[in-house]
XYZ file of C-alpha atoms in Angstrom:
96
model
C 0.723 11.382 -13.794
C -1.480 9.300 -11.507
C 0.898 6.357 -11.950
C 3.830 8.672 -11.188
C 2.118 9.764 -7.963
C 1.683 6.155 -6.881
C 5.174 5.189 -7.997
C 6.804 8.040 -6.064
C 5.538 6.517 -2.817
C 6.161 2.929 -3.911
C 9.909 3.492 -4.296
C 10.364 4.683 -0.708
C 12.386 1.917 0.874
C 12.616 2.902 4.496
C 11.267 5.591 6.789
C 13.590 6.035 9.798
C 10.847 6.844 12.314
C 7.342 8.183 12.590
C 8.577 11.704 13.359
C 10.168 11.942 9.928
C 7.120 10.482 8.195
C 5.289 13.785 7.750
C 8.478 15.483 6.524
C 8.842 12.713 3.954
C 5.217 13.079 2.841
C 5.549 16.882 2.567
C 8.681 16.553 0.452
C 6.956 14.017 -1.823
C 3.926 16.296 -2.184
C 6.224 19.181 -3.094
C 8.009 17.116 -5.762
C 4.753 15.739 -7.123
C 3.230 19.205 -7.253
C 6.133 20.633 -9.248
C 6.060 17.750 -11.730
C 2.266 17.992 -11.965
C 2.396 21.731 -12.673
C 4.899 21.151 -15.469
C 2.689 18.376 -16.864
C -0.417 20.574 -16.725
C 1.336 23.481 -18.450
C 2.594 21.258 -21.270
C -0.758 19.519 -21.779
C -2.671 22.817 -21.679
C -0.333 24.337 -24.254
C -0.788 21.302 -26.526
C -4.566 21.501 -26.126
C -4.519 25.224 -26.889
C -2.381 24.811 -30.009
C -4.474 21.898 -31.219
C -7.722 23.818 -30.673
C -6.584 27.086 -32.231
C -4.262 26.000 -35.017
C -5.428 22.540 -36.121
C -9.162 22.742 -35.436
C -9.181 26.479 -36.242
C -11.649 27.366 -33.493
C -11.402 30.915 -32.249
C -14.134 31.132 -29.626
C -13.942 27.761 -27.923
C -12.329 27.461 -24.518
C -12.328 23.705 -24.036
C -8.659 23.803 -23.086
C -9.567 25.760 -19.938
C -12.060 23.090 -18.890
C -9.432 20.428 -19.530
C -6.990 22.461 -17.444
C -9.402 22.520 -14.513
C -10.145 18.803 -14.852
C -6.411 17.985 -14.901
C -5.797 20.108 -11.821
C -8.641 18.473 -9.890
C -7.613 14.933 -10.857
C -3.965 15.487 -9.980
C -4.778 17.132 -6.645
C -7.068 14.235 -5.746
C -4.453 11.680 -6.818
C -1.688 13.297 -4.778
C -3.953 13.603 -1.737
C -5.161 10.011 -2.043
C -1.728 8.431 -2.404
C -0.259 10.573 0.375
C -3.083 9.559 2.699
C -2.770 5.916 1.631
C 0.975 5.914 2.310
C 0.395 7.450 5.745
C -2.281 4.892 6.648
C -0.160 1.969 5.454
C 2.795 3.200 7.492
C 0.672 3.551 10.643
C -0.852 0.065 10.189
C 2.349 -1.742 9.218
C 5.464 0.207 10.217
C 7.541 -2.974 10.018
C 7.195 -2.988 6.198
C 8.958 0.329 5.994
């Protein structure tokens, strides 16, 4: 998911002007958030099934801690790559 966050900004070929830059970043954040939520739901379900059915633990809630860790990591990754894209555009608008 972190690679996907980076890749989603790497494939942007051209930004028409600086006024549209924030709209582009907001749309990317929206797409990344939706994909990240789907990823988190799938991974949490797999962790839950593995913990309850395969390991046969009834009182452990490790999957909730993993859920929180995934959410924090993905939020930080999206924020970092969005900020990095913005800074690179401001420094070198001719590359975009």
